[in-house]
Coordinates of C-alpha atoms in Angstrom, one line a residue:
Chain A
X29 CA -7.9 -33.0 14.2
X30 CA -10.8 -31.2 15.5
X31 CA -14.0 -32.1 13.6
X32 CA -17.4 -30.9 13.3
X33 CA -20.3 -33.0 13.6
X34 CA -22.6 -33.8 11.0
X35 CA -23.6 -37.4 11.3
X36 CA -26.3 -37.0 13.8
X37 CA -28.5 -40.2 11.9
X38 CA -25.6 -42.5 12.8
X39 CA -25.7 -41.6 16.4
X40 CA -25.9 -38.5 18.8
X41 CA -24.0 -37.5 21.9
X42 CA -25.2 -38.2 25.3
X43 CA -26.8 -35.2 26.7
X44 CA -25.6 -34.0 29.6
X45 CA -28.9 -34.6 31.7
X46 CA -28.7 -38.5 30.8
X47 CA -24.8 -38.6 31.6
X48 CA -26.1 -37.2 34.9
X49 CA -29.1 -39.8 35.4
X50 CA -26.8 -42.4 34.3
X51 CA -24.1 -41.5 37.1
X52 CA -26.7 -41.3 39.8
X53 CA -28.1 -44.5 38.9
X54 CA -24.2 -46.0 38.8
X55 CA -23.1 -44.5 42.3
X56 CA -26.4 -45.2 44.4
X57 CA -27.3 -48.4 45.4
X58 CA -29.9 -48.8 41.8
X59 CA -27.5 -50.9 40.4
X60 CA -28.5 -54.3 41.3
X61 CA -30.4 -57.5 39.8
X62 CA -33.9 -56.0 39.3
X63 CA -34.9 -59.6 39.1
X64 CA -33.7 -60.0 42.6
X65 CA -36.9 -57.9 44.0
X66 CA -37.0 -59.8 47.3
X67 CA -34.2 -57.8 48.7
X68 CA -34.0 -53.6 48.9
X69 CA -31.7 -53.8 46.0
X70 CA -33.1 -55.5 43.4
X71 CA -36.3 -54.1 44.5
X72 CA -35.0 -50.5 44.3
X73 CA -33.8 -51.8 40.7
X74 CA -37.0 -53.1 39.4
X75 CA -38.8 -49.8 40.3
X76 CA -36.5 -48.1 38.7
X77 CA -37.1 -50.1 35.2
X78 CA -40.9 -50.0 36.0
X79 CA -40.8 -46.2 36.7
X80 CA -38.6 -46.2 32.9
X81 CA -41.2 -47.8 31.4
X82 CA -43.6 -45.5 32.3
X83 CA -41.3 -42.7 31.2
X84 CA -40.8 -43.7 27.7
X85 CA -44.5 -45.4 27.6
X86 CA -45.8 -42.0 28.3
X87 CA -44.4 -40.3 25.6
X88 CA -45.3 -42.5 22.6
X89 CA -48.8 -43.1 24.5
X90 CA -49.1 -46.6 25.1
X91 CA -49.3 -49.1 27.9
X92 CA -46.1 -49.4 29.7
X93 CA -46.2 -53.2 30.1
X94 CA -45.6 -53.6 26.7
X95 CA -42.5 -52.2 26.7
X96 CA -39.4 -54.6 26.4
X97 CA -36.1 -53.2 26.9
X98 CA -32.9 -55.1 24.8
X99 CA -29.9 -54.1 23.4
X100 CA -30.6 -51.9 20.6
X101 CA -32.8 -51.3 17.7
X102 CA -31.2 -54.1 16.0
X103 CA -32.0 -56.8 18.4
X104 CA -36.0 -55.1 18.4
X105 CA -35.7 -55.5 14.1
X106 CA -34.6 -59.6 14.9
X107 CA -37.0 -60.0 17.3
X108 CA -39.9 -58.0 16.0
X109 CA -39.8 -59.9 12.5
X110 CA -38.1 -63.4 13.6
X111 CA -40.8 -63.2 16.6
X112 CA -43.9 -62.4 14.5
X113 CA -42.8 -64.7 11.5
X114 CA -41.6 -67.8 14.5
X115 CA -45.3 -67.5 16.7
X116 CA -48.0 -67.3 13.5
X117 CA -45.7 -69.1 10.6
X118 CA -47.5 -72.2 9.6
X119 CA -50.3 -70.8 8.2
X120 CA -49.3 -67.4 7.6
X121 CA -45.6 -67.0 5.6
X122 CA -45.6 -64.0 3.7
X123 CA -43.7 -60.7 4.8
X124 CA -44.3 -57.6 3.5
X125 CA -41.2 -54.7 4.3
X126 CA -39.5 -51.8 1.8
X127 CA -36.5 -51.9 -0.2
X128 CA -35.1 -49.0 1.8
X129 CA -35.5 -50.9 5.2
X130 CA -32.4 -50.9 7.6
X131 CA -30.3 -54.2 7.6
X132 CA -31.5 -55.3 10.8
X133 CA -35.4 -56.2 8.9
X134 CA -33.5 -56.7 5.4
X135 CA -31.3 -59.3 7.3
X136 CA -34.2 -60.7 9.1
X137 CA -36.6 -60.9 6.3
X138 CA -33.3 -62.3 4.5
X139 CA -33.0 -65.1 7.0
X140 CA -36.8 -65.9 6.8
X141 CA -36.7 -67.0 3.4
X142 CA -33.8 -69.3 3.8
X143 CA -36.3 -71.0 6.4
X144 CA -39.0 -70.7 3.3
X145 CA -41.2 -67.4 3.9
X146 CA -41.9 -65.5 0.9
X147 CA -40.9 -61.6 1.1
X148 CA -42.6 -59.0 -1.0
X149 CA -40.0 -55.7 -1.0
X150 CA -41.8 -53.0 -1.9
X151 CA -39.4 -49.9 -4.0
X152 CA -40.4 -46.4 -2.9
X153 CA -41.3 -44.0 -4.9
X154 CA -39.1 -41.7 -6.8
X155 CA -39.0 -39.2 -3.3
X156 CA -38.9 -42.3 -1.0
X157 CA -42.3 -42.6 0.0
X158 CA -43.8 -45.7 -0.1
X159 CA -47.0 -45.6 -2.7
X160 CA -49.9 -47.1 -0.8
X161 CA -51.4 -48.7 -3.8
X162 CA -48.7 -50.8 -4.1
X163 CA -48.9 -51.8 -0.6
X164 CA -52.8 -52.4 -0.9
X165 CA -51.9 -54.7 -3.9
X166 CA -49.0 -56.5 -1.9
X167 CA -51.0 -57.9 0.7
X168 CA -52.5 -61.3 0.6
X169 CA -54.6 -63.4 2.5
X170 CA -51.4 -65.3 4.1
X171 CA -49.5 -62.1 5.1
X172 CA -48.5 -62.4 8.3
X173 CA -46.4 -58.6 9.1
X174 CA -45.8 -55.6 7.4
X175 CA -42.4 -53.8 8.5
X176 CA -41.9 -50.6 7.4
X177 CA -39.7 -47.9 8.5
X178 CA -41.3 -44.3 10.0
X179 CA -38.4 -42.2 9.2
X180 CA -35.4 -43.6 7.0
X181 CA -32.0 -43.6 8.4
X182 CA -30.4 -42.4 5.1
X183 CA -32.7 -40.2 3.5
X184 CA -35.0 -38.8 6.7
X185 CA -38.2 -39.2 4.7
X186 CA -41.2 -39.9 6.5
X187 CA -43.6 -42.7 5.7
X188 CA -47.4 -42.1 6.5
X189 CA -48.1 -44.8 9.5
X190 CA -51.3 -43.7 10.2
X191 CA -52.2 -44.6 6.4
X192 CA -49.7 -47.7 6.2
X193 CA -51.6 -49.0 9.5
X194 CA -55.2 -49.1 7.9
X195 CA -53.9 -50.8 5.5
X196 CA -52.5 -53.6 7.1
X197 CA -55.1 -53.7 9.6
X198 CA -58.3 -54.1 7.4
X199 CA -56.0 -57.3 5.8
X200 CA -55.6 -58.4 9.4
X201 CA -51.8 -58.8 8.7
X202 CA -50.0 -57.3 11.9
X203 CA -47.9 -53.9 11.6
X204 CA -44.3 -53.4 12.6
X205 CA -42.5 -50.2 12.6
X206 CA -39.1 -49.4 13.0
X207 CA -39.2 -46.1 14.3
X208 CA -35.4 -45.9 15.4
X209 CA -34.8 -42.6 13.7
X210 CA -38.1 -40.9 14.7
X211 CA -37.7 -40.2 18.2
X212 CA -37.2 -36.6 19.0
X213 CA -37.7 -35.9 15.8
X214 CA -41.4 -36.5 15.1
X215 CA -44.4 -37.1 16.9
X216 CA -44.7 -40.2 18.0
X217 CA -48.7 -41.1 18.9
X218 CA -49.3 -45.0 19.2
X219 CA -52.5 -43.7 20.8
X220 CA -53.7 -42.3 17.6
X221 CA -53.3 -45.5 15.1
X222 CA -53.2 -48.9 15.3
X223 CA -49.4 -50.3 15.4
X224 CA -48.6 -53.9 16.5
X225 CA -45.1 -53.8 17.2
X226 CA -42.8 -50.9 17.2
X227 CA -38.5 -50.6 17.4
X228 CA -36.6 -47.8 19.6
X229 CA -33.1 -46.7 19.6
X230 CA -31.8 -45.0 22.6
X231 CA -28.4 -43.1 21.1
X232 CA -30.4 -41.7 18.0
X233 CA -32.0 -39.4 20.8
X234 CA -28.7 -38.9 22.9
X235 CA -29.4 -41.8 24.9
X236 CA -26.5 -43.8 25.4
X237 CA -25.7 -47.1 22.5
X238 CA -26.2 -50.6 24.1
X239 CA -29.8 -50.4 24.6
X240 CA -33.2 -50.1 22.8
X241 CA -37.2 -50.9 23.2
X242 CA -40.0 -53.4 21.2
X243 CA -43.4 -52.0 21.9
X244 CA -45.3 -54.7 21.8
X245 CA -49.0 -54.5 21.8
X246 CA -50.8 -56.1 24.5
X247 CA -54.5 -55.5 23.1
X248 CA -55.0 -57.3 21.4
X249 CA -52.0 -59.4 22.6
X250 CA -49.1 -60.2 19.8
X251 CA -47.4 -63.2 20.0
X252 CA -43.9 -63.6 19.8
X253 CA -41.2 -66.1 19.6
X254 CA -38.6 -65.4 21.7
X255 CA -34.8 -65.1 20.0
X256 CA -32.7 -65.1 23.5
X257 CA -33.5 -67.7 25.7
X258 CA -32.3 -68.0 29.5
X259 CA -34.2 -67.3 31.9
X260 CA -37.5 -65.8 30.9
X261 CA -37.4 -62.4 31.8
X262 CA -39.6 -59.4 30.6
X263 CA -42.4 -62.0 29.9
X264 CA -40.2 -64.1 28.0
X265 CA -39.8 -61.9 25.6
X266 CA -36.4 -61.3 26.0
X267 CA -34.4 -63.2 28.7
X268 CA -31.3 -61.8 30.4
X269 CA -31.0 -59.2 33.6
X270 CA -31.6 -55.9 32.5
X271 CA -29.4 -52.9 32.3
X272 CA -31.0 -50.1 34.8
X273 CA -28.4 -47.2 33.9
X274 CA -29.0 -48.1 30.1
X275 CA -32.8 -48.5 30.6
X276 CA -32.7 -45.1 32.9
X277 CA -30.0 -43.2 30.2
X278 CA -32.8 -44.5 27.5
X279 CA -35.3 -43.2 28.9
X280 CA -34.1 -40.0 30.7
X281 CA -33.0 -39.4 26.9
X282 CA -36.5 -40.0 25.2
X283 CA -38.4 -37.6 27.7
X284 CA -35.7 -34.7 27.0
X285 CA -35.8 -34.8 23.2
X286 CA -40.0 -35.6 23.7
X287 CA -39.7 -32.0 25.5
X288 CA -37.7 -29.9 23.0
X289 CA -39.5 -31.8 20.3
X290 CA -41.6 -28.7 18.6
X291 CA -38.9 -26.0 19.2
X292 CA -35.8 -28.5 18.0
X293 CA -37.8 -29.1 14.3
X294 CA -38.4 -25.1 14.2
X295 CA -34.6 -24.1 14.8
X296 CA -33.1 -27.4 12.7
X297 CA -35.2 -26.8 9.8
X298 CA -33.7 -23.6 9.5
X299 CA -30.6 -24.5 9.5
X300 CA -31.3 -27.2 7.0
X301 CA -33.3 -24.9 5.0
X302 CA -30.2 -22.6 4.9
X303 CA -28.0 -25.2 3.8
X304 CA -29.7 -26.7 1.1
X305 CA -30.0 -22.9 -0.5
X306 CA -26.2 -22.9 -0.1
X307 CA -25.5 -26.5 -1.2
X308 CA -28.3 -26.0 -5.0
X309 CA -26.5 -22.3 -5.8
X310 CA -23.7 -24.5 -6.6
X311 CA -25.9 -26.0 -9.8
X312 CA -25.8 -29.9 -10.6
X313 CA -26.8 -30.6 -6.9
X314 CA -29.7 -32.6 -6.2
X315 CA -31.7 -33.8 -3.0
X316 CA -32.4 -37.5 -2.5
X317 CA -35.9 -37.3 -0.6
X318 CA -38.3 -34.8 -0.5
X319 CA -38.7 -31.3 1.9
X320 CA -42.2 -32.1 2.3
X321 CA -41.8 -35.2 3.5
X322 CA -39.0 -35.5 5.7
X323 CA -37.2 -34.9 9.1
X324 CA -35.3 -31.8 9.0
X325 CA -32.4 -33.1 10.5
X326 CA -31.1 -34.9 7.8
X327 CA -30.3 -33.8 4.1
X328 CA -29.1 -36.6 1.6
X329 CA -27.4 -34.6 -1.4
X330 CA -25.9 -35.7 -5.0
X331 CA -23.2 -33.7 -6.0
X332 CA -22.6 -34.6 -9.9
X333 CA -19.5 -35.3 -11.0
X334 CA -18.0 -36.3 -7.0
X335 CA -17.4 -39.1 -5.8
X336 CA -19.0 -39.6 -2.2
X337 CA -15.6 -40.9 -1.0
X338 CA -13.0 -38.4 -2.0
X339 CA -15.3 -35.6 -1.1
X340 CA -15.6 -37.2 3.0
X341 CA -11.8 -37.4 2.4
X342 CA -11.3 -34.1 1.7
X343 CA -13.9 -32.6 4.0
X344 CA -12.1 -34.9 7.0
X345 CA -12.9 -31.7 9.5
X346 CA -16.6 -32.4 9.1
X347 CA -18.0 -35.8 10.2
X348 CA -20.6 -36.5 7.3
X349 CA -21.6 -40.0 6.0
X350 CA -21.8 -41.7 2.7
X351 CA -25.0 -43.3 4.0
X352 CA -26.1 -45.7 7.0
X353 CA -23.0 -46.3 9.3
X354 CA -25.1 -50.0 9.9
X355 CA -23.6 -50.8 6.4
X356 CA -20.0 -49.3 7.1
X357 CA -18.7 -52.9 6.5
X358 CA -19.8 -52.9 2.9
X359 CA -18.4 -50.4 0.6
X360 CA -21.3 -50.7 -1.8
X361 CA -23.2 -47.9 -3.0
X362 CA -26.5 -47.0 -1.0
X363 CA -29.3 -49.4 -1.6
X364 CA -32.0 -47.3 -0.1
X365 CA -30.6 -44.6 -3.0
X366 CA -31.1 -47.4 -5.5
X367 CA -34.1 -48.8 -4.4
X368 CA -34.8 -45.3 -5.1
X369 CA -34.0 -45.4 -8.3
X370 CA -31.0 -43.5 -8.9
X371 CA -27.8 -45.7 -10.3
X372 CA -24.9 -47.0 -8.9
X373 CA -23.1 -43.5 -10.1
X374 CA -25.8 -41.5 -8.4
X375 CA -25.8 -43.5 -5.6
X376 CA -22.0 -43.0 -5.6
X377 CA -21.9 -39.1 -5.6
X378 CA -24.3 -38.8 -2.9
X379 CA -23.3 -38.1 0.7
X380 CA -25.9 -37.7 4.3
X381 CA -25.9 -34.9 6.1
X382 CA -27.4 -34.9 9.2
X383 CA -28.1 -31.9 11.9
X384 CA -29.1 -32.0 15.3
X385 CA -29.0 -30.2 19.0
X386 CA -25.2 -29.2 19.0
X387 CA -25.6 -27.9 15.4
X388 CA -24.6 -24.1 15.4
X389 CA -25.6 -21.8 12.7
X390 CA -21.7 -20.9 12.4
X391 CA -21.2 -24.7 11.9
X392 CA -23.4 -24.9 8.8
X393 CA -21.6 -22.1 7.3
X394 CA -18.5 -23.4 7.7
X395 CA -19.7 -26.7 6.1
X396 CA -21.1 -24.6 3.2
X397 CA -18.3 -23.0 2.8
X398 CA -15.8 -25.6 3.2
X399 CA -18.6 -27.7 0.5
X400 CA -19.0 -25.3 -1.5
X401 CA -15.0 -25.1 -2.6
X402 CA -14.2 -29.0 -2.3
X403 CA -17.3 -29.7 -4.5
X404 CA -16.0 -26.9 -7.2
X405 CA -12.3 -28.1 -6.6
X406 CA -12.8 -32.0 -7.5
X407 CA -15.1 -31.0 -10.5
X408 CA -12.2 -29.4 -12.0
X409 CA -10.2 -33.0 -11.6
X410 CA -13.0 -34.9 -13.1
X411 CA -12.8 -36.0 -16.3
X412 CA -16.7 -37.0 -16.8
X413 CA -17.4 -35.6 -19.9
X414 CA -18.5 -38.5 -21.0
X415 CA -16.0 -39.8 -23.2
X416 CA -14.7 -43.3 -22.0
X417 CA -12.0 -45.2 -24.1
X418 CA -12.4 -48.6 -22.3
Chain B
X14 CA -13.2 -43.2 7.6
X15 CA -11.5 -45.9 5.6
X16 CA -7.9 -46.4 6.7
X17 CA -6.0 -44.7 3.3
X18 CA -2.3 -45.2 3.9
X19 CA 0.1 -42.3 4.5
X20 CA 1.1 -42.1 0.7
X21 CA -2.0 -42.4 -0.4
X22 CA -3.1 -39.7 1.8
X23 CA 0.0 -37.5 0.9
X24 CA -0.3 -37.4 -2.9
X25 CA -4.6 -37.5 -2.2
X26 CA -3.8 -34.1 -0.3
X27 CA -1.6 -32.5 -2.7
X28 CA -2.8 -33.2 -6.3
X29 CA -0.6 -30.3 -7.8
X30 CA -1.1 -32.4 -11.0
X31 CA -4.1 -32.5 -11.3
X32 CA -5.9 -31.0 -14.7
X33 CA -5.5 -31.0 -18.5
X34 CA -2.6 -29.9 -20.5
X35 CA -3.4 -27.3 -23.6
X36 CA -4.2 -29.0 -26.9
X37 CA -0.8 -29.0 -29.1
X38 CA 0.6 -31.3 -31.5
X39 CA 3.2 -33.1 -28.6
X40 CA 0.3 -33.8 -26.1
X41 CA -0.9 -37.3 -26.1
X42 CA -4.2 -38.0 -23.8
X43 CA -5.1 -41.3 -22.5
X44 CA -8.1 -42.3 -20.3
X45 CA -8.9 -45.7 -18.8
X46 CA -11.9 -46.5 -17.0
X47 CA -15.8 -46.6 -16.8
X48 CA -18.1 -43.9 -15.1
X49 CA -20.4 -46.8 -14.5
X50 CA -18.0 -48.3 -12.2
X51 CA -17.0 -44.9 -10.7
X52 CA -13.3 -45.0 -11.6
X53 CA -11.8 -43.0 -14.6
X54 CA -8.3 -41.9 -14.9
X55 CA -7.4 -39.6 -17.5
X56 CA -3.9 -38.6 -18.3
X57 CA -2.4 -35.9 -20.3
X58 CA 1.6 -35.5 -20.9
X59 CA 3.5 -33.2 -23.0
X60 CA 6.6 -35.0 -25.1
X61 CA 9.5 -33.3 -26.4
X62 CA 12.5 -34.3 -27.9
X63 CA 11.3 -38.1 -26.6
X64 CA 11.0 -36.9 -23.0
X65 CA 7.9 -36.2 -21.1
X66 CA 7.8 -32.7 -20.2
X67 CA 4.5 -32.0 -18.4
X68 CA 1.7 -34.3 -17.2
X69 CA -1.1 -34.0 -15.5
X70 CA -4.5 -36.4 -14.6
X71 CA -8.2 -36.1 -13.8
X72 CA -9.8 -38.6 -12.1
X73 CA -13.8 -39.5 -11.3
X74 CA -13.2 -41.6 -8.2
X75 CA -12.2 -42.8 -5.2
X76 CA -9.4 -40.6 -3.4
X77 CA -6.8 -44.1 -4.1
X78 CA -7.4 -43.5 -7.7
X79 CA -6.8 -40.0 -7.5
X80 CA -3.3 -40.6 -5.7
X81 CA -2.4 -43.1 -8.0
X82 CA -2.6 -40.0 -10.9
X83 CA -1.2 -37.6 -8.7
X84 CA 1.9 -40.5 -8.3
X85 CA 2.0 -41.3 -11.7
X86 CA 2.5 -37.9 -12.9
X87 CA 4.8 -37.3 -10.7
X88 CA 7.2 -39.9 -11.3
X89 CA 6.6 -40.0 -15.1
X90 CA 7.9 -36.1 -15.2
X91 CA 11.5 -36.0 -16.9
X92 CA 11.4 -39.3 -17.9
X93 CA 12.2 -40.4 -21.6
X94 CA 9.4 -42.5 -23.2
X95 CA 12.1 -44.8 -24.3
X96 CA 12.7 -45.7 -20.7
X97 CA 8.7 -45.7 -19.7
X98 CA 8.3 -48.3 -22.7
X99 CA 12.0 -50.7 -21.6
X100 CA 10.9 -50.1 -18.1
X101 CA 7.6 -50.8 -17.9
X102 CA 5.2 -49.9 -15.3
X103 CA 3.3 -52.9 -13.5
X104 CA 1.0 -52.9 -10.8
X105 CA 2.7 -54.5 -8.2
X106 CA 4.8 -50.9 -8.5
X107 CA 1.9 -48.9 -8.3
X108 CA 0.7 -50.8 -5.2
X109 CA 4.3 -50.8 -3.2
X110 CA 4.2 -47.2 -4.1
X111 CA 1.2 -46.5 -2.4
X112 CA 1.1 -49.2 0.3
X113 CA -1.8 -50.6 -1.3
X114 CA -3.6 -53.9 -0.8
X115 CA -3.8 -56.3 -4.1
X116 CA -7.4 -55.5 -3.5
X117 CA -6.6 -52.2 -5.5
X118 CA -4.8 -53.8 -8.3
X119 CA -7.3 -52.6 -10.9
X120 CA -7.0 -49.2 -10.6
X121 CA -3.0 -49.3 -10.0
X122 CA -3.9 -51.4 -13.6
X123 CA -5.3 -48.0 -14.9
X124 CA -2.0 -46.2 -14.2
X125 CA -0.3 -48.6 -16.0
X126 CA -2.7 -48.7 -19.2
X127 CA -2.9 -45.0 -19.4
X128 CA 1.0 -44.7 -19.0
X129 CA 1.6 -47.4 -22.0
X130 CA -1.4 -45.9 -24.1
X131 CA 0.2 -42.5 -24.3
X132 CA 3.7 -43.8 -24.4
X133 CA 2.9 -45.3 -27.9
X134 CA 0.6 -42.6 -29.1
X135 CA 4.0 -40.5 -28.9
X136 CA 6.0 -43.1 -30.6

């Protein structure tokens, strides 16, 4: 069945460029141990990951020895929040994150407690921003890290870093951000505010999956304990040999979105401005976030009266989402949309759209369209008119 | 997407059923379910001479739910409600039906409360 792509949030296609980078890297001789750097190989290897570095340190302006490549922006979450909470935890045991995290810092914060940290999670606003008073009032003399997302996986909103960070830096709690979803599709300055630790994702910037990046600040130096042992590589940060192709795909990917960056929000925004005219003519259709306050590229929309699940059924052309694909195993309702403050109904006729390079402006029309009449269609089978016998 | 099974996906596809029947003296309505937990079933049939005539369903829900009330109406059609209420509809029927897991049970359940609720309504 041929399908359309509209799940750009959950992950993106490998641009051709990186597909290319990637090859080149396979077929030469780049693929060996870069640990091994006494011999051509592995020495050809290592500059390779060193010359990555610089890459994707370049774009988000910081050093590129604190850079540490690992699987994904999973593993950074783990080792970010496990790390910080491991290295500083015996005098310092409170956590600070959002209800609308990812599960990778949920999950982690999660696991904290059961070894007896306290977590404060903080519910957003009404729009999904995070309201800084109640951030100012969270933190206490024993916080010891602040995770908080820059753009959320299920809802695109954008939370103010630069704000969030003085904050947390005048409490002398150290700042982690999960900034999976932002690359290539904000600004990314580390330059310009102070940020202690900070997660990449390499296929949410059509980058290949299997590998992602910790920046972690080197000045002043945070302190982590490590989560994968074996070996002590990257510092002992993060031991294991490292994937050049991945590491090279990563960060071929990072520079090419980093490039398009200004004219991809200009053309995307259009697009997403033009569907969300099209999706609130149909009346009873609400947006979960707020325009002034998030990525263009995605669009998380309430249709009243559908249920998220037989409206992806019946609009099987189109890849949408119901909500993170990190949570696919669960079949519960969105708790970022919850956290939000919608209920479990709400939460339950809501569906993610998400945009990106290979979206066409025929493409949204045909989702519209195809919307549009599925939306109208299972109205007419609904029976909510509020009148339940049991 | 979830892995529905062939009939559920057949009667999801095709809900010729689906809707309300006109208001008249022989129609009997029945509707199980809570909005709360996102599943409602709602089923309509027209009775004459003890037989069921027309039926149709709305559903707020899941696509399973709304091939269980495309199902039901469809095997309920030209059936006499003395043989729905001697023959009684379970839920293990509902789920063989549709290839279902017993993880569905409560809302093949529905079927089977809406079925019986308008059966003696008619009565």
């Amino acid at each position: 069945m041929a399908s359309v792509y509209f799940d750009y949030m959950a992950s993106t296609p490998i641009a051709p460029e990186v597909r290319q980078a990637m090859h080149d890297c396979l077929s030469n001789k780049d693929w060996a141990n870069s640990s091994s750097s006494y011999h051509m190989f592995g020495a050809t290897a290592e500059a390779i990951i060193h010359e990555s570095s610089l890459q994707l340190s370049s774009l988000i302006k910081c050093n590129s020895q604190d850079i540490v490549w690992l699987s994904g922006a999973t593993e950074a979450n783990n080792l970010a929040i496990k790390g910080v909470a491991q290295f500083y935890g015996k005098s310092r045991r409170h956590i600070i994150t959002m209800a609308t995290e990812h599960a990778s810092v949920l999950d982690s914060c999660k696991f904290l407690e059961s070894l007896g940290f306290e977590v404060t999670y903080l519910k957003p606003q009404a729009n999904g921003l995070l309201d800084l008073n109640i951030l100012k009032q969270a933190m206490r003399p024993d916080t010891v890290l602040v995770s908080i997302m820059m753009v959320n996986n299920e809802t695109g909103i954008i939370q103010d870093i630069q704000k969030i960070s003085s904050i947390v830096k005048a409490s002398g709690a150290l700042l982690h951000v999960d900034a999976a979803q932002a690359i290539g599709r904000v600004e990314i300055d580390l330059a310009s505010y102070h940020v202690d630790l900070m997660t990449f994702s390499s296929h949410k910037a059509y980058g290949p999956m299997g590998v992602g990046a910790l920046y972690v600040n080197s000045n002043p130096r945070v302190r982590l304990t490590p989560q994968i042992h074996g070996g002590g590589h990257q510092l002992g940060l993060r031991s294991g040999s490292l994937p050049v192709h991945q590491i090279v795909g990563m960060s071929t990917a990072c520079a090419l979105v980093n490039e398009s960056l200004a004219a991809d929000i200009i053309r995307v925004t259009a697009l997403r401005d033009k569907l969300w005219c099209g999706l609130s003519s149909l009346g009873d259709v609400y947006l979960n976030g707020d325009l002034n306050h998030q990525i263009p590229h995605c669009l998380n929309v309430r249709f009243s009266g559908v249920h998220q699940e037989s409206l992806l059924l019946s609009m099987r052309p189109f890849a949408l989402a119901t909500g993170s694909a990190c949570n696919s195993v669960l079949s519960t309702p969105s708790h970022v949309l919850q956290a939000m403050g919608l209920t479990l109904t709400e939460a339950s006729n809501s569906i993610r759209i998400s945009l990106g390079r290979e979206t066409s402006d025929d493409d949204v029309d045909n989702l519209l369209r195809n919307l549009q009449q599925e939306v109208v269609r299972l109205r007419r089978m609904s029976p909510c008119d509020g009148v339940i016998s049991r | 997407m979830n892995n529905y099974s062939l009939e559920v996906l057949k009667y999801f596809d095709d809900p010729c059923h689906a809707g309300v029947l006109d208001d008249a003296s022989s129609v009997y309505v029945a509707k199980y379910g809570l909005l709360d937990n996102q599943e409602v079933l709602e089923l309509s049939v027209q009775v004459e001479r003890g037989v069921i005539v027309l039926a149709k369903f709305r559903v707020y829900g899941t696509p399973v739910l709304i091939a269980i009330g495309q199902w039901l109406c469809d095997r309920i059609i030209g059936t006499s409600i003395s043989y729905c209420i001697n023959h009684q509809l379970k839920a293990p029927d509902v789920l063989s039906a549709l290839s279902l897991p017993k993880t569905k049970q409560h809302l093949a359940q529905a079927a089977v409360v809406v079925l019986a609720e308008v059966c003696t309504a008619s009565c």
